[in-house]
Coordinates of C-alpha atoms in Angstrom, one line a residue:
M276 CA -15.2 -12.8 2.7
P277 CA -13.3 -10.8 0.0
G278 CA -9.9 -12.1 -1.1
Y279 CA -7.0 -11.8 1.3
G280 CA -4.6 -10.3 -1.2
H281 CA -6.2 -6.9 -1.0
C282 CA -5.3 -6.4 2.6
Q283 CA -1.6 -6.3 1.7
G284 CA -2.1 -3.4 -0.6
L285 CA -0.4 -5.1 -3.5
Q286 CA -3.2 -4.7 -6.1
P287 CA -4.9 -1.4 -6.8
P288 CA -8.7 -1.5 -6.2
F289 CA -9.5 0.9 -9.0
G290 CA -10.1 -1.6 -11.8
H291 CA -13.9 -1.4 -11.6
T292 CA -15.6 1.9 -12.4
S293 CA -18.8 0.8 -10.8
H294 CA -17.6 1.9 -7.4
L295 CA -16.2 5.3 -8.5
P296 CA -18.3 7.8 -6.7
N297 CA -18.7 10.6 -9.2
S298 CA -21.3 11.7 -11.8
E299 CA -18.8 11.5 -14.7
N300 CA -18.7 7.7 -14.4
A301 CA -22.5 7.6 -14.1
I302 CA -22.7 9.4 -17.5
M303 CA -20.0 7.2 -19.0
N304 CA -21.9 4.0 -18.0
A305 CA -25.3 5.3 -19.1
S306 CA -27.1 4.2 -22.2
P307 CA -27.0 6.5 -25.3
T308 CA -30.6 7.4 -24.8
S309 CA -30.1 8.3 -21.1
R310 CA -26.9 10.2 -22.0
S311 CA -28.7 12.3 -24.5
A312 CA -31.4 13.1 -22.0
L313 CA -28.8 14.1 -19.4
Q314 CA -27.1 16.4 -22.0
A315 CA -30.4 18.0 -22.9
Q316 CA -31.3 18.6 -19.2
H317 CA -27.8 20.2 -18.7
R318 CA -28.4 22.4 -21.8
Y319 CA -31.7 23.7 -20.4
G320 CA -30.4 24.1 -16.8
K321 CA -32.3 21.1 -15.4
A322 CA -29.5 18.9 -14.5
P323 CA -30.5 16.1 -12.1
P324 CA -28.8 15.8 -8.7
P325 CA -25.6 13.8 -8.7
P326 CA -26.1 10.1 -8.1
P327 CA -25.5 8.9 -4.5
V328 CA -22.0 7.9 -3.5
L329 CA -21.8 4.2 -3.2
P330 CA -20.0 2.4 -0.5
I331 CA -16.8 0.5 -1.3
E332 CA -15.9 -3.0 -0.3
L333 CA -13.9 -3.7 2.9
S334 CA -11.0 -5.0 0.8
Q335 CA -10.8 -1.7 -1.0
Q336 CA -10.9 0.2 2.4
L337 CA -8.0 -2.0 3.6
D338 CA -6.1 -1.4 0.5
L339 CA -6.4 2.4 0.7
A340 CA -5.5 2.3 4.4
F341 CA -2.4 0.1 3.8
R342 CA -1.1 2.5 1.1
F343 CA -1.3 5.4 3.6
V344 CA 0.1 3.4 6.5
A345 CA 3.0 1.9 4.5
Q346 CA 4.0 5.4 3.5
H347 CA 3.9 7.1 6.9
A348 CA 4.3 4.5 9.6
V349 CA 7.6 4.0 11.3
S350 CA 9.2 1.5 13.6
L351 CA 9.9 2.3 17.2
P352 CA 13.5 2.8 18.1
D353 CA 15.7 0.2 19.8
P354 CA 15.6 -1.8 21.9
F355 CA 12.0 -2.5 20.8
A356 CA 12.6 -2.1 17.0
C357 CA 9.0 -3.1 16.2
C358 CA 5.8 -1.7 14.7
V359 CA 2.7 -1.2 16.8
L360 CA -0.6 -0.8 14.9
F361 CA -4.0 -0.1 16.4
F362 CA -7.1 -1.1 14.4
T363 CA -10.4 0.5 15.3
M364 CA -13.7 -0.2 13.5
T365 CA -17.4 0.1 13.9
S366 CA -20.5 -0.3 11.7
E367 CA -24.0 0.9 11.9
K368 CA -25.2 0.3 15.5
L369 CA -22.3 -1.9 16.5
P370 CA -20.0 -0.7 19.3
V371 CA -16.5 0.5 18.5
T372 CA -14.0 -2.3 18.6
S373 CA -10.2 -1.7 18.9
F374 CA -7.2 -3.9 19.2
S375 CA -3.4 -3.6 18.8
I376 CA -0.9 -5.6 17.0
R377 CA 2.9 -5.6 17.7
R378 CA 5.2 -7.2 15.1
V379 CA 8.7 -6.7 13.9
T380 CA 7.8 -5.2 10.6
I381 CA 4.9 -3.1 9.3
H382 CA 3.9 -5.7 6.8
A383 CA 3.7 -8.5 9.4
A384 CA 1.6 -6.3 11.7
W385 CA -0.7 -5.3 8.8
R386 CA -1.3 -8.9 7.7
E387 CA -2.5 -10.0 11.1
G388 CA -4.5 -6.9 11.8
A389 CA -6.3 -6.9 8.4
T390 CA -7.2 -10.5 8.9
R391 CA -8.7 -9.8 12.2
V392 CA -10.7 -6.9 10.8
R393 CA -12.1 -9.2 8.1
Q394 CA -13.0 -11.8 10.7
W395 CA -14.8 -9.1 12.8
A396 CA -16.8 -7.9 9.8
W397 CA -17.8 -11.4 8.9
A398 CA -18.8 -12.4 12.4
N399 CA -20.9 -9.2 12.8
N400 CA -22.3 -9.3 9.2
A401 CA -21.0 -5.7 8.8
S402 CA -21.6 -4.4 5.3
Q403 CA -20.3 -0.8 5.7
V404 CA -17.3 -0.6 7.9
E405 CA -15.8 2.6 9.4
L406 CA -12.1 1.9 9.7
R407 CA -9.4 3.7 11.6
I408 CA -5.7 2.7 11.9
D409 CA -3.2 4.3 14.3
W410 CA 0.5 3.6 14.6
A411 CA 3.1 4.4 17.3
C412 CA 5.6 7.0 16.1
G413 CA 7.1 7.8 19.5
I414 CA 7.6 6.3 22.9
K415 CA 8.4 7.6 26.4
P416 CA 8.4 6.1 29.9
I417 CA 5.7 6.9 32.4
A418 CA 7.1 8.5 35.5
A419 CA 6.2 7.0 38.8
N420 CA 3.1 8.5 40.5
A421 CA 2.5 10.8 37.5
S422 CA -0.4 11.2 35.2
P423 CA 0.4 9.6 31.8
V424 CA -1.0 12.4 29.7
G425 CA -2.1 16.0 30.3
A426 CA -5.8 16.2 30.5
G427 CA -5.9 19.2 28.1
D428 CA -3.7 17.7 25.4
S429 CA -6.4 17.3 22.8
N430 CA -4.2 17.6 19.8
R431 CA -2.4 14.3 20.3
T432 CA -3.4 10.7 20.4
W433 CA -1.7 8.5 22.9
A434 CA -1.8 4.9 24.0
L435 CA -0.6 3.1 27.1
A436 CA 1.5 -0.1 26.9
D437 CA 3.1 -2.6 29.2
D438 CA 6.8 -3.3 29.7
E439 CA 7.2 -5.4 26.5
L440 CA 4.5 -3.6 24.4
D441 CA 2.5 -6.8 24.3
Q442 CA -0.6 -5.0 25.7
A443 CA -1.5 -1.6 24.4
K444 CA -4.7 0.4 24.7
L445 CA -5.8 3.7 23.2
L446 CA -6.3 6.5 25.7
S447 CA -9.8 7.3 24.3
A448 CA -13.2 6.3 25.5
L449 CA -14.5 3.5 23.3
G450 CA -18.2 3.2 23.1
H451 CA -21.2 3.3 20.7
S452 CA -19.5 6.0 18.5
T453 CA -20.5 7.2 15.1
S454 CA -18.2 7.8 12.2
R455 CA -17.7 11.4 13.3
N456 CA -16.6 10.4 16.7
L457 CA -14.4 7.6 15.3
A458 CA -12.6 10.1 13.1
D459 CA -12.2 12.6 15.9
M460 CA -11.2 10.1 18.5
N461 CA -8.1 12.0 19.6
T462 CA -9.5 13.4 22.9
L463 CA -8.1 11.7 26.0
S464 CA -9.8 10.1 28.9
E465 CA -8.7 8.4 32.0
P466 CA -6.0 5.7 31.6
V467 CA -7.3 2.4 30.4
T468 CA -7.7 0.2 33.5
S469 CA -7.1 -3.0 31.7
I470 CA -3.3 -2.3 31.6
T471 CA -2.4 -2.6 35.3
H472 CA 1.3 -2.4 34.7
A473 CA 1.5 0.4 32.1
R474 CA 5.1 1.6 31.7
W475 CA 5.2 3.2 28.3
Q476 CA 3.3 6.0 26.6
L477 CA 3.0 5.8 22.8
L478 CA 2.5 8.8 20.6
L479 CA 0.2 7.9 17.7
E480 CA -0.6 9.0 14.2
G481 CA -3.5 7.7 12.2
V482 CA -5.8 7.5 9.2
Y483 CA -9.5 7.2 8.9
I484 CA -11.3 5.5 5.9
D485 CA -15.1 5.9 5.8
P486 CA -17.4 3.4 4.1
H487 CA -17.2 5.3 0.8
G488 CA -13.4 5.3 0.6
S489 CA -12.8 8.9 1.7
T490 CA -9.4 9.0 3.4
T491 CA -8.7 11.4 6.2
A492 CA -5.2 11.9 7.7
L493 CA -5.9 12.3 11.4
P494 CA -4.1 15.1 13.3
R495 CA -0.5 14.1 13.0
P496 CA 1.5 15.9 15.7
R497 CA 4.9 15.9 14.0
L498 CA 7.9 15.3 16.2
S499 CA 9.4 18.7 16.8
P500 CA 12.4 20.1 18.6
S501 CA 10.2 20.9 21.5
H502 CA 9.5 17.2 22.1
L503 CA 13.2 16.6 22.5
R504 CA 14.1 19.7 24.5
S505 CA 11.2 19.2 26.9
S506 CA 12.2 15.6 27.7
S507 CA 15.1 14.3 29.7
A508 CA 16.8 13.1 26.6
G509 CA 17.7 16.6 25.4
P510 CA 20.4 17.4 27.9
T511 CA 21.4 13.8 28.0
L512 CA 22.0 13.8 24.3
Y513 CA 24.7 16.5 24.5
R514 CA 26.2 15.4 27.8
A515 CA 26.6 11.8 26.7
T516 CA 28.3 13.0 23.5
Q517 CA 30.7 15.1 25.5
Q518 CA 31.6 12.2 27.7
L519 CA 32.1 9.8 24.7
I520 CA 34.4 12.3 22.9
A521 CA 36.4 13.1 26.1
Q522 CA 36.9 9.5 27.1
N523 CA 38.2 8.5 23.7
Q524 CA 40.7 11.3 23.1
G525 CA 44.3 10.4 22.8
D526 CA 47.1 11.9 24.8
D527 CA 48.1 14.1 21.9
G528 CA 44.6 15.6 21.7
S529 CA 43.5 13.6 18.6
W530 CA 41.0 10.7 18.3
P531 CA 41.6 7.2 16.9
E532 CA 38.6 7.5 14.6
A533 CA 39.9 10.7 13.0
T534 CA 41.7 9.5 9.9
S535 CA 42.4 13.1 8.8
L536 CA 42.7 16.5 10.3
L537 CA 39.3 17.3 8.8
D538 CA 37.8 14.4 10.9
H539 CA 39.6 15.9 13.9
L540 CA 38.0 19.2 13.3
G541 CA 34.5 17.7 12.9
I542 CA 34.8 15.9 16.2
T543 CA 36.0 19.0 17.9
Y544 CA 33.2 21.0 16.3
A545 CA 30.7 18.5 17.8
L546 CA 32.3 18.7 21.2
L547 CA 32.1 22.5 21.3
L548 CA 28.5 22.3 20.1
A549 CA 27.6 19.9 22.9
Q550 CA 29.2 22.2 25.4
Q551 CA 27.2 25.1 24.2
H552 CA 24.0 23.2 24.8
T553 CA 24.6 22.5 28.4
P554 CA 24.2 26.1 29.7
Q555 CA 23.4 25.0 33.2
E556 CA 26.9 23.8 33.6
N557 CA 29.9 26.1 33.5
A558 CA 31.9 24.9 30.5
A559 CA 35.1 26.3 31.9
H560 CA 34.9 23.9 34.9
L561 CA 33.7 20.8 33.0
P562 CA 36.2 17.9 32.6
T563 CA 35.5 18.1 28.9
A564 CA 36.9 21.6 28.8
H565 CA 40.4 20.1 29.0
T566 CA 39.4 17.9 26.1
S567 CA 38.6 21.0 24.0
H568 CA 41.9 22.7 24.9
R569 CA 43.9 19.7 23.9
A570 CA 42.0 19.4 20.7
I571 CA 42.8 23.0 19.8
V572 CA 46.4 22.7 20.7
Y573 CA 46.7 19.6 18.4
L574 CA 45.0 21.7 15.6
V575 CA 47.4 24.6 16.0
E576 CA 50.4 22.3 16.0
Q577 CA 49.3 20.5 12.8
M578 CA 48.5 23.8 11.0
Q579 CA 51.9 25.2 11.8
R580 CA 53.8 22.0 11.2
W581 CA 52.4 21.5 7.7
S582 CA 51.7 25.2 6.8
L583 CA 48.1 24.3 6.3
Y584 CA 46.9 27.8 6.9
D585 CA 48.4 28.5 3.4
D586 CA 48.4 25.2 1.7
G587 CA 45.4 23.5 3.1
S588 CA 42.1 22.9 1.2
E589 CA 39.2 25.3 1.4
E590 CA 37.3 22.9 3.5
L591 CA 40.1 22.4 5.9
Q592 CA 40.9 26.1 6.3
S593 CA 37.2 27.0 6.6
L594 CA 36.3 24.3 9.2
S595 CA 39.4 25.2 11.1
L596 CA 38.2 28.8 11.3
L597 CA 34.7 27.8 12.3
V598 CA 36.1 25.6 15.1
L599 CA 38.3 28.4 16.4
M600 CA 35.4 30.9 16.4
R601 CA 33.2 28.4 18.3
Y602 CA 36.1 27.7 20.7
I603 CA 36.4 31.4 21.4
R604 CA 32.6 31.6 21.9
N605 CA 32.7 28.9 24.5
F606 CA 36.0 30.1 26.2
P607 CA 36.3 33.8 25.7
G608 CA 39.5 34.1 27.6
V609 CA 41.5 32.2 24.9
A610 CA 40.9 35.0 22.4
H611 CA 44.0 36.7 23.7
A612 CA 46.3 33.8 23.1
A613 CA 48.9 34.7 20.4
S614 CA 48.7 31.3 18.7
I615 CA 45.0 31.5 18.4
R616 CA 44.9 35.1 17.2
N617 CA 47.6 34.6 14.6
L618 CA 45.9 31.5 13.2
I619 CA 42.6 33.3 12.9
V620 CA 44.2 36.2 11.1
R621 CA 46.1 34.1 8.6
L622 CA 43.1 31.9 7.9
S623 CA 40.8 34.9 7.5
Q624 CA 43.1 36.6 5.1
Q625 CA 43.5 33.4 3.1
L626 CA 39.7 32.8 2.8
C627 CA 38.5 36.4 2.2
T628 CA 39.3 36.2 -1.5
V629 CA 37.7 32.7 -1.8
A630 CA 34.6 33.9 0.1
A631 CA 33.9 36.7 -2.4
R632 CA 33.3 34.1 -5.2
P633 CA 29.8 32.7 -5.8
A634 CA 29.4 29.3 -4.2
A635 CA 27.4 27.9 -7.0
D636 CA 26.4 24.3 -6.1
Q637 CA 29.4 23.6 -3.9
T638 CA 29.4 23.9 -0.1
P639 CA 30.2 27.5 0.7
W640 CA 32.8 26.8 3.3
A641 CA 34.7 30.1 2.9
Q642 CA 31.6 32.2 3.1
L643 CA 30.4 30.5 6.2
A644 CA 33.8 30.8 7.9
I645 CA 34.2 34.5 7.2
E646 CA 30.7 35.3 8.3
A647 CA 31.3 33.5 11.6
V648 CA 34.4 35.7 12.1
R649 CA 32.5 38.8 11.4
Q650 CA 29.8 37.9 13.9
N651 CA 32.1 36.6 16.6
Q652 CA 35.6 38.1 16.2
P653 CA 37.2 39.3 19.4
P654 CA 37.0 43.1 20.1
S655 CA 40.8 43.3 20.0
S656 CA 41.0 41.9 16.4
P657 CA 43.1 44.0 14.0
D658 CA 41.2 46.1 11.5
T659 CA 43.0 44.2 8.7
L660 CA 41.4 40.9 9.7
L661 CA 38.6 41.2 7.3
P662 CA 39.5 43.7 4.5
A663 CA 36.4 43.0 2.4
Q664 CA 33.4 44.4 4.2
G665 CA 30.8 44.0 1.4
A666 CA 27.7 41.9 1.5
M667 CA 28.4 38.2 1.4
P668 CA 27.1 36.3 -1.6
S669 CA 23.9 34.3 -1.1
Y670 CA 24.6 30.6 -0.7
E671 CA 21.1 29.1 -0.4
A672 CA 21.6 27.3 -3.7
K673 CA 21.2 23.8 -4.9
W674 CA 23.8 22.5 -2.4
L675 CA 21.6 23.4 0.6
L676 CA 18.6 21.6 -0.9
A677 CA 20.8 18.5 -1.6
A678 CA 22.6 18.6 1.7
W679 CA 19.7 17.1 3.7
Q680 CA 19.7 14.1 1.3
Q681 CA 23.4 13.5 2.0
L682 CA 22.8 13.9 5.7
R683 CA 19.9 11.4 5.6
V684 CA 22.3 8.8 4.4
V685 CA 24.5 9.6 7.4
T686 CA 21.6 9.1 9.8
D687 CA 20.3 6.0 8.1
D688 CA 23.7 4.4 7.6
G689 CA 25.2 4.8 11.1
G690 CA 27.0 8.0 10.3
R691 CA 28.7 6.8 7.1
P692 CA 28.3 9.4 4.4
A693 CA 27.6 8.5 0.8
P694 CA 30.6 8.3 -1.4
Q695 CA 29.6 11.5 -3.3
A696 CA 28.9 13.4 0.0
Q697 CA 31.3 16.1 1.0
P698 CA 33.0 15.4 4.4
W699 CA 31.4 17.1 7.4
V700 CA 28.7 18.8 5.3
S701 CA 26.6 18.6 8.5
A702 CA 28.8 21.4 10.0
A703 CA 28.2 23.6 7.0
V704 CA 24.4 23.1 7.3
M705 CA 24.7 23.8 11.0
E706 CA 26.4 27.1 10.4
C707 CA 23.9 28.0 7.7
S708 CA 21.1 27.4 10.2
L709 CA 22.6 30.0 12.5
R710 CA 22.1 32.8 9.9
E711 CA 19.3 35.3 10.5
G712 CA 16.1 34.8 8.6
L713 CA 15.0 31.8 6.5
P714 CA 16.9 30.5 3.4
R715 CA 15.8 32.1 0.1
F716 CA 14.7 29.5 -2.4
S717 CA 13.6 30.0 -6.0
S718 CA 10.1 28.7 -5.5
D719 CA 7.6 27.8 -2.8
A720 CA 7.8 24.1 -3.9
T721 CA 11.6 24.1 -3.2
N722 CA 11.0 25.7 0.1
V723 CA 8.5 23.0 1.1
Q724 CA 10.8 20.3 -0.1
F725 CA 13.7 21.6 2.0
Y726 CA 11.7 21.8 5.2
S727 CA 10.2 18.4 4.6
G728 CA 13.8 17.2 4.3
M729 CA 14.7 18.8 7.6
Q730 CA 11.7 17.2 9.2
A731 CA 12.8 13.8 7.8
L732 CA 16.3 14.4 9.2
F733 CA 15.1 15.3 12.6
R734 CA 12.8 12.2 12.8
A735 CA 15.6 9.9 11.6
C736 CA 18.0 11.2 14.3
Y737 CA 15.2 11.3 16.9
Q738 CA 14.6 7.6 16.5
R739 CA 18.3 6.9 17.0
I740 CA 18.5 8.6 20.4
V741 CA 19.4 6.4 23.4
W742 CA 16.5 7.2 25.8
P743 CA 18.0 6.5 29.2
E744 CA 15.0 4.4 30.3
M745 CA 15.0 2.4 27.0
A746 CA 18.6 1.2 27.0
L747 CA 17.4 -1.8 28.9
F748 CA 20.1 -4.2 27.6
Q749 CA 23.2 -2.0 28.2
S750 CA 25.3 -1.5 31.3
T751 CA 25.0 1.9 33.1
A752 CA 28.6 2.8 32.2
L753 CA 28.0 2.3 28.5
R754 CA 24.7 4.2 28.6
K755 CA 26.4 7.3 30.0
Q756 CA 28.9 7.3 27.2
A757 CA 26.6 7.0 24.2
A758 CA 23.9 9.2 22.9
F759 CA 22.7 7.2 19.9
F760 CA 21.8 3.7 18.9
S761 CA 23.5 2.4 15.7
P762 CA 21.1 2.1 12.8
R763 CA 23.1 -0.7 11.3
T764 CA 23.0 -3.2 14.2
G765 CA 20.2 -4.0 16.6
N766 CA 20.9 -2.8 20.2
A767 CA 24.5 -1.6 19.6
L768 CA 25.4 1.8 20.9
V769 CA 27.3 4.3 18.8
S770 CA 30.8 4.3 20.4
D771 CA 32.6 5.8 17.4
C772 CA 33.4 9.5 18.1
R773 CA 33.2 10.4 14.4
L774 CA 29.8 8.8 13.9
A775 CA 28.4 10.2 17.1
S776 CA 29.6 13.7 16.1
Q777 CA 28.0 13.4 12.7
L778 CA 24.6 12.5 14.2
L779 CA 24.8 15.2 16.9
I780 CA 25.6 18.0 14.4
T781 CA 22.9 16.7 12.0
I782 CA 20.1 16.7 14.6
S783 CA 21.2 20.1 15.9
A784 CA 21.1 21.6 12.4
S785 CA 17.7 20.2 11.7
M786 CA 16.3 21.5 15.0
N787 CA 17.6 25.0 14.2
F788 CA 15.9 25.1 10.8
L789 CA 12.6 23.7 12.2
D790 CA 12.7 26.3 15.0
K791 CA 13.3 29.1 12.4
Q792 CA 10.4 27.9 10.3
L793 CA 8.1 27.8 13.3
N794 CA 9.0 31.2 14.6
H795 CA 9.0 32.9 11.2

């Protein structure tokens, strides 16, 4: 058998040109006489057909596969926190063989799986192996007395697994398949009967390596907002965040985790956002409505006590105005309260001059706040509320492209932003996602980079969600109060209102941008 080191993908397999399947290498390796003959034939239009593409060794196939898998595979969320790989192979007239490996890390799963592939090839004397690797990128419970997968769902590849994911089988018919069928094996069949106690359904992505080293990324159904909204976790995500914020609020309307008024505003923004995404429930009659009212009362008192509507920073004034406009949107009746109206007027007048300036690379807090007022100001607002009625400057600049990188640190590090990150930049990105149309970038490459970043953000938050059926090791009371697992510790739930708010705003903003891209 070939050396074991190649299966770990640590050494490139391209040191030998004899296996490179192209005519240029054939010319390079030819003798001077044969090279002259080839040149003469090309000159007179009698070029010979290109040499046949030679198969590569199994070690090279495994190396190519590992490079792809290591770049794209992810671990399942807690409480499993593991990697599940499916290895499928066939050769010549041999039947298709498939097995699954579950290990804590991708590298551990790959080492064992690659070793078994080599043993299979040796035992069957297989010289040209067709290889396919799938990995689990999502998981959901199987409802009782329900079909695991829709029969017409031919664009996805699924697997069934038992309670602990120790047994897992592809939901595809495995038989005497050729390479074409092996690469296209994403059509579904009846549930695999060997798993008698299937509880979980695994969403898979994959890669196919043919005997000549051609790599094909199999249809990769990217996790999208529709996956979240169509599941039970969508409403639970917002409702659990509401409950967590409400139950941790102090008597004065603030939160212990809020070390500044800006933190208080960020948590309030997340609370109002969560209320907006539970339309089936009347926000005015929810217990969390009282939480919102107390938070706004605390905000007004602090702004008046310290004259922050005049002396506060741009971020503080702008986020205050954004929170007030979202508060009015959720509770229209409060727009007539004198304290609310007066504060909106003073903040708007203070920020209008700032909003007229180009945002450059800084977060355009003032522009976002003033635009929110223009779109949602109460009908009874005075005409002098927004004296400048010109077009707002464009703020899709470098900051928007860099914002997702700051937010990725938030999602990966349990809600703790990078030292250089501006506080609550997630709220600014969220407000930008509410604008009509798509962001205007300087190039198509920048546009692709931005939406790839939004997809990465969504996936990172998606894997942190506490799926109700998956919080196996938590009490029912704790599960109802938490929407996210902590990325920093194993099975710990996020119970910090500030961290939970950051994660909720981030996933909401990424969902908005992905929806806008899809519907454009």
